[in-house]
mmCIF file of C-alpha atoms in Angstrom:
data_model
loop_
_atom_site.group_PDB
_atom_site.id
_atom_site.type_symbol
_atom_site.label_atom_id
_atom_site.label_comp_id
_atom_site.label_asym_id
_atom_site.label_seq_id
_atom_site.Cartn_x
_atom_site.Cartn_y
_atom_site.Cartn_z
ATOM 1 C CA MET O 1 76.152 -62.452 97.614
ATOM 2 C CA ASN O 2 76.017 -65.971 98.955
ATOM 3 C CA PHE O 3 73.418 -65.002 101.623
ATOM 4 C CA LEU O 4 70.621 -64.134 99.162
ATOM 5 C CA PRO O 5 70.466 -67.603 97.522
ATOM 6 C CA SER O 6 70.547 -69.140 101.054
ATOM 7 C CA LEU O 7 67.755 -66.870 102.208
ATOM 8 C CA LEU O 8 65.606 -67.705 99.160
ATOM 9 C CA GLY O 9 66.328 -71.393 99.604
ATOM 10 C CA ALA O 10 65.346 -71.209 103.296
ATOM 11 C CA LEU O 11 62.134 -69.347 102.472
ATOM 12 C CA LEU O 12 61.248 -71.932 99.892
ATOM 13 C CA VAL O 13 61.841 -74.801 102.345
ATOM 14 C CA PHE O 14 59.737 -73.003 104.969
ATOM 15 C CA ILE O 15 56.865 -72.392 102.615
ATOM 16 C CA ILE O 16 56.889 -76.056 101.556
ATOM 17 C CA GLY O 17 56.899 -76.941 105.245
ATOM 18 C CA LEU O 18 53.807 -74.833 105.885
ATOM 19 C CA ILE O 19 51.971 -76.645 103.029
ATOM 20 C CA VAL O 20 53.077 -80.131 104.069
ATOM 21 C CA SER O 21 52.282 -79.465 107.756
ATOM 22 C CA SER O 22 48.783 -78.132 106.906
ATOM 23 C CA VAL O 23 48.001 -81.154 104.709
ATOM 24 C CA LEU O 24 49.220 -83.645 107.394
ATOM 25 C CA ASP O 25 47.263 -81.791 110.052
ATOM 26 C CA ARG O 26 44.027 -82.264 108.153
ATOM 27 C CA LEU O 27 44.846 -85.888 107.325
ATOM 28 C CA VAL O 28 45.550 -86.826 110.887
ATOM 29 C CA GLU O 29 42.470 -85.078 112.159
ATOM 30 C CA ARG O 30 40.186 -86.873 109.707
ATOM 31 C CA LEU O 31 41.874 -90.232 110.457
ATOM 32 C CA VAL O 32 41.448 -89.910 114.162
ATOM 33 C CA HIS O 33 37.778 -88.910 113.741
ATOM 34 C CA TYR O 34 37.313 -91.898 111.418
ATOM 35 C CA LEU O 35 38.823 -94.243 114.031
ATOM 36 C CA LYS O 36 36.436 -92.745 116.656
ATOM 37 C CA LEU O 37 39.223 -92.317 119.223
ATOM 38 C CA ASP O 38 37.172 -89.759 121.142
ATOM 39 C CA ALA O 39 34.612 -92.496 122.017
ATOM 40 C CA LEU O 40 37.407 -94.657 123.426
ATOM 41 C CA LEU O 41 38.796 -91.801 125.497
ATOM 42 C CA ARG O 42 35.326 -91.098 126.911
ATOM 43 C CA ARG O 43 35.087 -94.645 128.027
ATOM 44 C CA LEU O 44 38.474 -94.313 129.736
ATOM 45 C CA GLY O 45 37.251 -91.220 131.687
ATOM 46 C CA VAL O 46 39.556 -88.757 129.887
ATOM 47 C CA GLU O 47 36.666 -86.383 129.051
ATOM 48 C CA ALA O 48 36.078 -85.636 132.725
ATOM 49 C CA PHE O 49 39.675 -84.447 133.164
ATOM 50 C CA VAL O 50 39.484 -82.366 129.973
ATOM 51 C CA HIS O 51 36.291 -80.694 131.131
ATOM 52 C CA ARG O 52 37.871 -79.757 134.432
ATOM 53 C CA ALA O 53 40.476 -77.779 132.454
ATOM 54 C CA ASN O 54 37.610 -76.001 130.618
ATOM 55 C CA MET O 55 38.569 -77.724 127.313
ATOM 56 C CA LYS O 56 36.677 -79.788 124.759
ATOM 57 C CA LEU O 57 37.700 -83.360 124.070
ATOM 58 C CA ASP O 58 38.806 -83.604 120.404
ATOM 59 C CA ALA O 59 41.616 -85.978 119.877
ATOM 60 C CA GLY O 60 41.652 -85.370 116.111
ATOM 61 C CA VAL O 61 42.325 -81.631 116.497
ATOM 62 C CA PHE O 62 44.914 -82.218 119.236
ATOM 63 C CA LEU O 63 46.933 -84.835 117.335
ATOM 64 C CA GLY O 64 46.570 -82.946 114.133
ATOM 65 C CA ARG O 65 48.101 -79.840 115.766
ATOM 66 C CA VAL O 66 50.898 -81.895 117.253
ATOM 67 C CA VAL O 67 51.767 -83.251 113.856
ATOM 68 C CA TYR O 68 51.467 -79.778 112.333
ATOM 69 C CA TRP O 69 53.938 -78.168 114.759
ATOM 70 C CA PHE O 70 56.318 -81.129 114.693
ATOM 71 C CA PHE O 71 56.731 -80.719 110.905
ATOM 72 C CA ILE O 72 56.884 -77.004 111.158
ATOM 73 C CA LEU O 73 59.818 -77.412 113.485
ATOM 74 C CA VAL O 74 61.377 -79.936 111.081
ATOM 75 C CA PHE O 75 61.233 -77.627 108.126
ATOM 76 C CA THR O 76 62.327 -74.636 110.289
ATOM 77 C CA LEU O 77 65.325 -76.692 111.336
ATOM 78 C CA ALA O 78 66.101 -77.423 107.682
ATOM 79 C CA ALA O 79 65.785 -73.664 106.842
ATOM 80 C CA SER O 80 67.997 -72.784 109.777
ATOM 81 C CA GLU O 81 70.623 -75.178 108.509
ATOM 82 C CA ILE O 82 70.565 -73.599 105.047
ATOM 83 C CA LEU O 83 71.095 -70.169 106.626
ATOM 84 C CA GLY O 84 73.831 -71.466 108.891
ATOM 85 C CA PHE O 85 72.148 -70.549 112.175
ATOM 86 C CA ALA O 86 73.963 -73.130 114.365
ATOM 87 C CA ALA O 87 72.518 -72.037 117.714
ATOM 88 C CA LEU O 88 68.901 -72.087 116.385
ATOM 89 C CA SER O 89 69.528 -75.454 114.707
ATOM 90 C CA ALA O 90 70.862 -76.931 117.950
ATOM 91 C CA PHE O 91 67.840 -75.658 119.947
ATOM 92 C CA LEU O 92 65.293 -76.967 117.400
ATOM 93 C CA GLY O 93 67.124 -80.310 117.225
ATOM 94 C CA THR O 94 66.734 -80.585 121.040
ATOM 95 C CA VAL O 95 63.052 -79.792 120.904
ATOM 96 C CA LEU O 96 62.417 -82.329 118.156
ATOM 97 C CA MET O 97 64.204 -84.983 120.172
ATOM 98 C CA TYR O 98 61.988 -84.190 123.165
ATOM 99 C CA ILE O 99 58.658 -84.469 121.342
ATOM 100 C CA PRO O 100 58.752 -88.307 120.963
ATOM 101 C CA GLN O 101 59.253 -88.572 124.729
ATOM 102 C CA VAL O 102 56.099 -86.534 125.286
ATOM 103 C CA LEU O 103 54.189 -88.731 122.889
ATOM 104 C CA VAL O 104 55.413 -91.843 124.654
ATOM 105 C CA ALA O 105 54.300 -90.298 127.997
ATOM 106 C CA ILE O 106 50.835 -89.712 126.613
ATOM 107 C CA LEU O 107 50.661 -93.301 125.421
ATOM 108 C CA ILE O 108 51.736 -94.533 128.833
ATOM 109 C CA LEU O 109 48.862 -92.485 130.374
ATOM 110 C CA LEU O 110 46.347 -94.012 127.952
ATOM 111 C CA VAL O 111 47.525 -97.558 128.751
ATOM 112 C CA THR O 112 47.423 -96.706 132.437
ATOM 113 C CA LEU O 113 43.789 -95.657 132.147
ATOM 114 C CA ILE O 114 42.877 -98.867 130.382
ATOM 115 C CA VAL O 115 44.595 -100.971 133.063
ATOM 116 C CA ALA O 116 43.109 -98.874 135.862
ATOM 117 C CA ASN O 117 39.567 -99.266 134.526
ATOM 118 C CA PHE O 118 40.095 -103.036 134.057
ATOM 119 C CA LEU O 119 41.430 -103.569 137.609
ATOM 120 C CA ARG O 120 38.767 -101.342 139.085
ATOM 121 C CA GLY O 121 36.036 -103.553 137.524
ATOM 122 C CA LEU O 122 37.890 -106.700 138.575
ATOM 123 C CA VAL O 123 38.230 -105.524 142.182
ATOM 124 C CA ARG O 124 34.615 -104.443 142.396
ATOM 125 C CA ALA O 125 33.404 -107.784 140.996
ATOM 126 C CA SER O 126 35.677 -109.761 143.311
ATOM 127 C CA VAL O 127 34.599 -107.824 146.412
ATOM 128 C CA MET O 128 30.915 -108.040 145.520
ATOM 129 C CA SER O 129 31.120 -111.807 144.913
ATOM 130 C CA ALA O 130 32.875 -112.219 148.322
ATOM 131 C CA ASN O 131 30.175 -110.149 150.085
ATOM 132 C CA ILE O 132 32.825 -108.003 151.800
ATOM 133 C CA GLY O 133 31.139 -104.702 151.150
ATOM 134 C CA HIS O 134 32.378 -101.287 149.958
ATOM 135 C CA ALA O 135 33.195 -102.736 146.491
ATOM 136 C CA LYS O 136 32.899 -99.212 144.885
ATOM 137 C CA ALA O 137 35.325 -97.617 147.312
ATOM 138 C CA LEU O 138 37.927 -100.380 146.974
ATOM 139 C CA GLY O 139 37.649 -100.227 143.191
ATOM 140 C CA THR O 140 38.105 -96.473 143.312
ATOM 141 C CA VAL O 141 41.167 -96.807 145.492
ATOM 142 C CA THR O 142 42.613 -99.384 143.079
ATOM 143 C CA TRP O 143 41.935 -97.034 140.098
ATOM 144 C CA TRP O 144 43.653 -94.075 141.754
ATOM 145 C CA THR O 145 46.666 -96.220 142.819
ATOM 146 C CA VAL O 146 47.247 -97.426 139.241
ATOM 147 C CA VAL O 147 46.770 -93.893 137.811
ATOM 148 C CA ILE O 148 49.229 -92.344 140.277
ATOM 149 C CA PHE O 149 51.921 -94.902 139.474
ATOM 150 C CA GLY O 150 51.233 -94.486 135.740
ATOM 151 C CA LEU O 151 51.481 -90.751 136.067
ATOM 152 C CA SER O 152 54.821 -91.041 137.857
ATOM 153 C CA ILE O 153 56.183 -93.265 135.001
ATOM 154 C CA ALA O 154 54.885 -90.807 132.398
ATOM 155 C CA LEU O 155 56.517 -87.839 134.182
ATOM 156 C CA ASP O 156 59.793 -89.756 134.454
ATOM 157 C CA GLN O 157 59.577 -90.403 130.713
ATOM 158 C CA VAL O 158 59.601 -86.669 129.990
ATOM 159 C CA GLY O 159 62.516 -86.111 132.333
ATOM 160 C CA VAL O 160 60.756 -84.913 135.450
ATOM 161 C CA ALA O 161 62.718 -85.937 138.576
ATOM 162 C CA MET O 162 60.288 -88.320 140.365
ATOM 163 C CA GLY O 163 62.550 -90.017 142.884
ATOM 164 C CA ILE O 164 61.261 -88.134 145.922
ATOM 165 C CA ILE O 165 57.627 -88.181 144.786
ATOM 166 C CA ASN O 166 57.838 -91.946 144.063
ATOM 167 C CA THR O 167 59.242 -92.478 147.614
ATOM 168 C CA LEU O 168 56.394 -90.438 149.137
ATOM 169 C CA ILE O 169 53.766 -92.265 147.090
ATOM 170 C CA THR O 170 55.186 -95.670 148.220
ATOM 171 C CA GLY O 171 55.295 -94.506 151.773
ATOM 172 C CA VAL O 172 51.678 -93.332 151.765
ATOM 173 C CA ILE O 173 50.416 -96.543 150.243
ATOM 174 C CA ALA O 174 52.396 -98.590 152.721
ATOM 175 C CA MET O 175 51.028 -96.574 155.649
ATOM 176 C CA LEU O 176 47.451 -96.973 154.367
ATOM 177 C CA ALA O 177 47.930 -100.708 154.014
ATOM 178 C CA LEU O 178 49.424 -100.996 157.480
ATOM 179 C CA ALA O 179 46.721 -98.838 159.043
ATOM 180 C CA GLY O 180 44.029 -100.857 157.230
ATOM 181 C CA GLY O 181 45.522 -104.152 158.456
ATOM 182 C CA LEU O 182 45.720 -102.936 162.041
ATOM 183 C CA ALA O 183 42.167 -101.561 161.955
ATOM 184 C CA PHE O 184 40.785 -104.919 160.764
ATOM 185 C CA GLY O 185 43.160 -107.004 162.787
ATOM 186 C CA LEU O 186 42.556 -105.264 166.100
ATOM 187 C CA GLY O 187 38.821 -105.398 165.833
ATOM 188 C CA GLY O 188 38.247 -101.961 164.282
ATOM 189 C CA ARG O 189 35.979 -103.222 161.574
ATOM 190 C CA GLU O 190 33.247 -100.747 162.374
ATOM 191 C CA HIS O 191 35.594 -97.793 162.314
ATOM 192 C CA ALA O 192 37.186 -99.026 159.087
ATOM 193 C CA SER O 193 33.754 -99.472 157.590
ATOM 194 C CA ARG O 194 32.897 -95.807 158.390
ATOM 195 C CA TRP O 195 36.197 -94.717 156.947
ATOM 196 C CA LEU O 196 35.695 -96.619 153.700
ATOM 197 C CA SER O 197 32.182 -95.157 153.354
ATOM 198 C CA LYS O 198 33.576 -91.659 153.696
ATOM 199 C CA LEU O 199 36.398 -92.488 151.282
ATOM 200 C CA GLU O 200 34.011 -93.888 148.832
ATOM 201 C CA GLY O 201 31.949 -90.709 148.664
ATOM 202 C CA GLU O 202 34.953 -88.354 148.458
ATOM 203 C CA MET O 203 37.062 -90.261 145.892
ATOM 204 C CA THR O 204 34.040 -91.003 143.684
ATOM 205 C CA HIS O 205 33.210 -87.306 143.702
ATOM 206 C CA HIS O 206 36.721 -86.275 142.741
ATOM 207 C CA GLN O 207 36.933 -88.951 140.037
ATOM 208 C CA GLY O 208 33.919 -87.878 138.102
#
């Protein structure tokens, strides 16, 4: 007899959750479109990565769906509590606690792209003003270095074990710096110049 009122209460909570989630989905989508977040993401180079995954860049739809499913989970958790489903409630609680970490990781990636683009422009301008040459290649190397470190921080934020990968990344960068120093220091400027020209073409192609 006690189960029927609990079931009706859980259904009512879930239906309210569907309505609230749908309304918030539309509000977030319209707000993001009003703020023109897509234009900012295009300037940061996000659209190129999205297109490689055969997807269309639409931050409003994406964030709207994130909000939708977040509140669906919240109201499902509430309904589960009413029904006394302890195992389901524990699982949904864990998922809800994980979602903010994912959002923080996404924010870290966006900040990383902003910093990477700024430093790439700064390096290119500095190299060009010094008449060293290969400003584009050095700027691209700077961009990828910042992005790789930002990606490692974002993955660590969502709980991915990055200790070994961070060590490998640090080792590769250290070897590149050492090799570059030896090449220039031992008179290998011509060879280093050819290598930078090749690197410039390959990395620029992969970037965009």
